[in-house]
Short mmCIF file of C-alpha atoms in Angstrom, two decimals:
data_model
loop_
_atom_site.label_atom_id
_atom_site.label_comp_id
_atom_site.label_asym_id
_atom_site.label_seq_id
_atom_site.Cartn_x
_atom_site.Cartn_y
_atom_site.Cartn_z
CA MET A 1 109.68 118.34 130.61
CA VAL A 2 113.45 118.12 130.23
CA ARG A 3 116.00 116.55 132.48
CA GLY A 4 118.66 118.38 133.58
CA ALA A 5 121.49 118.83 130.58
CA TYR A 6 124.31 120.99 132.52
CA MET A 7 124.69 119.12 136.19
CA GLU A 8 128.05 119.78 135.92
CA LYS A 9 127.91 123.50 134.73
CA GLU A 10 125.53 124.16 136.76
CA ARG A 11 127.38 122.88 140.10
CA LYS A 12 130.79 123.87 138.70
CA ARG A 13 129.20 127.68 138.65
CA ALA A 14 126.81 127.71 142.15
CA GLU A 15 130.13 127.10 143.87
CA GLU A 16 132.50 129.04 142.04
CA MET A 17 130.05 131.82 143.48
CA GLY A 18 129.31 130.14 146.75
CA TYR A 19 125.95 129.26 147.06
CA PRO A 20 123.89 125.99 147.18
CA SER A 21 123.68 123.58 143.93
CA PRO A 22 120.30 124.33 142.70
CA ILE A 23 121.05 120.61 140.75
CA GLN A 24 120.46 117.56 141.98
CA PRO A 25 122.70 115.90 143.54
CA THR A 26 123.08 112.79 140.93
CA LYS A 27 122.11 111.62 137.32
CA GLU A 28 120.31 108.77 139.48
CA ALA A 29 117.97 111.35 141.48
CA SER A 30 117.25 113.33 138.47
CA ASP A 31 115.82 110.47 136.94
CA ILE A 32 113.79 109.30 139.44
CA ASP A 33 112.26 112.91 140.20
CA TYR A 34 111.51 112.87 136.62
CA ASN A 35 109.74 110.05 136.68
CA GLU A 36 107.94 111.13 139.52
CA SER A 37 106.77 114.13 136.43
CA LEU A 38 105.80 111.95 134.89
CA ARG A 39 103.42 110.00 137.06
CA TYR A 40 102.09 113.23 137.84
CA CYS A 41 100.69 114.85 134.93
CA MET A 42 99.48 111.79 134.28
CA ALA A 43 97.85 111.61 137.16
CA HIS A 44 96.50 115.13 136.33
CA ILE A 45 95.66 115.21 132.60
CA ASP A 46 92.86 116.61 132.75
CA GLU A 47 94.65 119.67 133.82
CA ILE A 48 98.20 119.18 131.69
CA ALA A 49 99.53 118.83 128.62
CA PHE A 50 103.33 118.19 128.49
CA VAL A 51 105.78 117.38 126.08
CA CYS A 52 108.23 114.16 127.53
CA GLY A 53 111.49 115.42 126.13
CA THR A 54 114.32 112.91 126.64
CA HIS A 55 116.28 110.27 125.35
CA ASN A 56 115.93 108.03 128.02
CA GLU A 57 114.47 104.43 126.98
CA GLU A 58 113.18 104.07 130.74
CA SER A 59 111.30 107.17 131.13
CA SER A 60 109.67 107.12 127.61
CA ARG A 61 108.59 102.93 128.66
CA LEU A 62 107.43 104.43 131.50
CA LEU A 63 105.15 106.93 130.02
CA ALA A 64 103.73 104.25 127.60
CA ASP A 65 102.91 102.52 130.18
CA LEU A 66 101.25 105.02 132.57
CA LEU A 67 99.53 105.91 129.37
CA ASP A 68 97.73 101.76 128.96
CA GLN A 69 97.35 101.60 132.70
CA ASN A 70 94.82 104.37 132.59
CA LYS A 71 93.66 103.13 129.53
CA ILE A 72 94.64 107.03 127.65
CA ALA A 73 94.81 106.86 123.97
CA HIS A 74 98.54 106.63 122.61
CA ASN A 75 97.63 110.22 120.92
CA HIS A 76 95.97 111.60 123.26
CA PRO A 77 96.64 115.40 122.77
CA HIS A 78 98.40 116.45 126.56
CA VAL A 79 100.66 113.95 125.92
CA TYR A 80 103.80 114.09 123.53
CA PHE A 81 107.33 112.35 123.17
CA ALA A 82 109.81 114.43 121.71
CA GLN A 83 114.00 114.07 121.27
CA LEU A 84 116.77 115.52 119.38
CA LEU A 85 116.55 115.11 115.86
CA GLY A 86 119.14 112.77 114.69
CA MET A 87 119.50 111.37 118.53
CA SER A 88 117.79 108.61 119.48
CA ASP A 89 115.85 108.11 115.97
CA ASN A 90 114.79 104.18 117.08
CA LEU A 91 112.79 105.56 119.99
CA SER A 92 110.43 107.79 117.75
CA PHE A 93 110.14 105.77 115.41
CA ASN A 94 108.84 102.88 117.93
CA LEU A 95 106.68 105.81 119.80
CA SER A 96 105.56 106.94 116.75
CA ASP A 97 104.49 103.38 114.65
CA ALA A 98 102.16 102.29 118.12
CA GLY A 99 100.25 105.07 117.68
CA TYR A 100 101.82 107.59 120.31
CA ASN A 101 102.33 111.48 119.19
CA VAL A 102 105.74 112.02 118.44
CA ALA A 103 107.93 115.25 117.71
CA LYS A 104 111.44 115.61 116.81
CA TYR A 105 112.95 119.02 117.83
CA VAL A 106 115.42 120.76 115.74
CA PRO A 107 117.54 123.67 117.22
CA TYR A 108 117.13 126.00 114.33
CA GLY A 109 119.40 129.58 113.77
CA PRO A 110 123.14 130.61 112.68
CA VAL A 111 125.53 127.20 112.16
CA LYS A 112 127.61 129.56 114.91
CA ALA A 113 125.13 129.70 117.39
CA VAL A 114 123.80 126.02 116.82
CA MET A 115 126.63 124.08 117.26
CA PRO A 116 127.30 125.16 120.62
CA TYR A 117 124.23 124.25 121.72
CA LEU A 118 124.82 120.32 120.03
CA PHE A 119 128.28 120.39 121.51
CA ARG A 120 126.88 120.60 125.18
CA ARG A 121 123.98 118.81 124.59
CA ALA A 122 126.72 115.88 123.72
CA GLN A 123 128.61 116.47 126.34
CA GLU A 124 126.49 116.88 129.05
CA ASN A 125 124.33 113.85 127.88
CA THR A 126 125.45 111.11 129.12
CA SER A 127 122.94 108.83 128.56
CA ILE A 128 122.99 109.54 124.74
CA ALA A 129 127.07 109.66 124.96
CA GLY A 130 126.55 106.08 125.95
CA GLN A 131 124.01 105.27 123.35
CA THR A 132 126.07 106.40 120.20
CA SER A 133 127.50 103.17 119.21
CA ARG A 134 124.40 101.26 120.06
CA GLU A 135 122.55 103.57 117.63
CA LEU A 136 124.93 103.40 115.20
CA GLY A 137 124.51 99.46 115.39
CA LEU A 138 120.67 99.53 115.13
CA ILE A 139 121.61 101.78 111.90
CA ILE A 140 123.92 99.14 110.16
CA LYS A 141 121.12 96.67 111.32
CA GLU A 142 118.11 98.51 109.44
CA LYS A 143 120.45 99.03 106.16
CA LYS A 144 121.09 95.58 105.69
CA ARG A 145 117.20 94.38 106.32
CA ARG A 146 116.17 97.11 103.90
CA ARG A 147 119.24 95.75 102.00
CA LEU A 148 120.87 99.39 101.60
#
Protein backbone atom coordinates (compact mmCIF):
# COMPACT_ATOMS: atom_id res chain seq x y z
CA MET A 1 0.00 0.00 0.00
CA VAL A 2 1.29 3.43 -0.88
CA ARG A 3 -0.08 6.88 -0.30
CA GLY A 4 -0.97 8.88 -3.43
CA ALA A 5 2.31 10.37 -4.59
CA TYR A 6 1.01 12.29 -7.59
CA MET A 7 -1.89 14.23 -6.10
CA GLU A 8 -1.22 17.57 -7.80
CA LYS A 9 -0.37 16.04 -11.16
CA GLU A 10 -3.47 13.80 -11.25
CA ARG A 11 -5.75 16.61 -10.07
CA LYS A 12 -4.43 18.89 -12.84
CA ARG A 13 -4.85 16.13 -15.45
CA ALA A 14 -8.47 15.55 -14.40
CA GLU A 15 -9.19 19.26 -14.69
CA GLU A 16 -7.58 19.48 -18.13
CA MET A 17 -9.49 16.44 -19.38
CA GLY A 18 -12.79 17.48 -17.79
CA TYR A 19 -13.45 14.61 -15.42
CA PRO A 20 -13.82 14.59 -11.63
CA SER A 21 -10.56 14.26 -9.79
CA PRO A 22 -9.99 10.70 -8.57
CA ILE A 23 -7.57 12.01 -5.94
CA GLN A 24 -8.23 12.74 -2.28
CA PRO A 25 -9.14 16.40 -1.72
CA THR A 26 -6.26 16.93 0.77
CA LYS A 27 -3.16 15.21 2.07
CA GLU A 28 -4.90 14.93 5.44
CA ALA A 29 -7.78 12.99 3.84
CA SER A 30 -5.24 10.72 2.16
CA ASP A 31 -3.48 10.14 5.50
CA ILE A 32 -6.77 9.26 7.22
CA ASP A 33 -7.74 6.74 4.56
CA TYR A 34 -4.23 5.26 4.44
CA ASN A 35 -4.35 4.65 8.17
CA GLU A 36 -7.84 3.17 7.84
CA SER A 37 -6.49 0.76 5.23
CA LEU A 38 -3.86 -0.36 7.76
CA ARG A 39 -6.61 -1.01 10.31
CA TYR A 40 -8.62 -2.96 7.72
CA CYS A 41 -5.63 -5.13 6.77
CA MET A 42 -4.86 -5.84 10.41
CA ALA A 43 -8.49 -6.82 11.06
CA HIS A 44 -8.17 -9.34 8.21
CA ILE A 45 -4.56 -10.44 8.77
CA ASP A 46 -5.45 -14.11 8.21
CA GLU A 47 -6.59 -13.29 4.66
CA ILE A 48 -4.33 -10.38 3.70
CA ALA A 49 -0.58 -9.96 3.36
CA PHE A 50 0.62 -6.42 2.73
CA VAL A 51 3.53 -4.04 2.55
CA CYS A 52 3.11 -0.70 4.28
CA GLY A 53 5.08 1.44 1.83
CA THR A 54 5.45 4.77 3.58
CA HIS A 55 7.94 7.29 4.91
CA ASN A 56 5.26 8.61 7.26
CA GLU A 57 6.26 8.02 10.88
CA GLU A 58 2.69 8.32 12.18
CA SER A 59 1.43 5.56 9.88
CA SER A 60 4.41 3.36 10.72
CA ARG A 61 3.83 3.89 14.44
CA LEU A 62 0.15 3.10 13.99
CA LEU A 63 0.91 -0.20 12.29
CA ALA A 64 3.48 -1.12 14.96
CA ASP A 65 0.90 -0.30 17.66
CA LEU A 66 -1.78 -2.35 15.89
CA LEU A 67 0.53 -5.36 15.80
CA ASP A 68 1.18 -5.00 19.53
CA GLN A 69 -2.47 -4.38 20.43
CA ASN A 70 -3.49 -7.51 18.54
CA LYS A 71 -0.60 -9.52 20.02
CA ILE A 72 0.77 -10.25 16.55
CA ALA A 73 4.49 -10.94 16.21
CA HIS A 74 6.56 -8.06 14.88
CA ASN A 75 7.93 -10.38 12.20
CA HIS A 76 4.55 -11.78 11.10
CA PRO A 77 5.02 -12.94 7.49
CA HIS A 78 1.94 -11.01 6.29
CA VAL A 79 3.21 -7.59 7.37
CA TYR A 80 6.15 -5.60 5.97
CA PHE A 81 7.24 -1.99 6.23
CA ALA A 82 9.04 -0.48 3.23
CA GLN A 83 10.79 2.75 2.34
CA LEU A 84 12.69 3.98 -0.70
CA LEU A 85 16.42 3.35 -0.36
CA GLY A 86 18.11 6.51 0.90
CA MET A 87 14.95 7.97 2.41
CA SER A 88 13.72 7.54 5.99
CA ASP A 89 16.63 5.27 6.80
CA ASN A 90 16.21 6.13 10.49
CA LEU A 91 12.67 4.77 10.33
CA SER A 92 13.75 1.61 8.52
CA PHE A 93 16.62 1.00 10.91
CA ASN A 94 14.55 1.43 14.07
CA LEU A 95 11.72 -0.77 12.80
CA SER A 96 14.18 -3.46 11.78
CA ASP A 97 16.04 -3.17 15.07
CA ALA A 98 12.73 -3.74 16.90
CA GLY A 99 12.19 -6.97 14.96
CA TYR A 100 9.71 -5.82 12.30
CA ASN A 101 9.95 -6.99 8.69
CA VAL A 102 11.47 -4.12 6.72
CA ALA A 103 12.35 -3.76 3.06
CA LYS A 104 14.08 -0.96 1.20
CA TYR A 105 12.92 -0.67 -2.37
CA VAL A 106 15.33 0.28 -5.10
CA PRO A 107 14.18 1.70 -8.41
CA TYR A 108 16.12 -0.19 -11.03
CA GLY A 109 16.83 0.62 -14.64
CA PRO A 110 18.75 2.99 -16.85
CA VAL A 111 19.59 6.29 -15.15
CA LYS A 112 17.59 8.10 -17.83
CA ALA A 113 14.48 6.16 -16.76
CA VAL A 114 15.05 6.11 -12.99
CA MET A 115 16.01 9.73 -12.30
CA PRO A 116 12.70 11.26 -13.43
CA TYR A 117 10.91 8.87 -11.07
CA LEU A 118 13.13 9.86 -8.16
CA PHE A 119 12.70 13.56 -8.91
CA ARG A 120 8.90 13.12 -9.00
CA ARG A 121 9.00 11.26 -5.68
CA ALA A 122 10.96 14.09 -4.08
CA GLN A 123 8.71 16.79 -5.58
CA GLU A 124 5.34 15.17 -4.94
CA ASN A 125 5.97 13.82 -1.48
CA THR A 126 5.88 16.91 0.71
CA SER A 127 6.44 14.86 3.85
CA ILE A 128 9.79 13.67 2.49
CA ALA A 129 10.77 17.17 1.46
CA GLY A 130 10.10 18.34 5.01
CA GLN A 131 12.12 15.50 6.49
CA THR A 132 15.29 16.07 4.49
CA SER A 133 16.92 18.48 6.96
CA ARG A 134 15.76 16.33 9.89
CA GLU A 135 17.35 13.23 8.32
CA LEU A 136 20.58 15.11 7.67
CA GLY A 137 20.64 16.09 11.35
CA LEU A 138 20.12 12.47 12.38
CA ILE A 139 22.99 11.35 10.10
CA ILE A 140 25.31 13.98 11.57
CA LYS A 141 24.32 12.95 15.10
CA GLU A 142 24.98 9.28 14.32
CA LYS A 143 28.35 10.04 12.75
CA LYS A 144 29.34 11.90 15.90
CA ARG A 145 28.12 9.01 18.05
CA ARG A 146 30.28 6.64 16.01
CA ARG A 147 33.13 9.19 16.02
CA LEU A 148 33.40 9.18 12.23
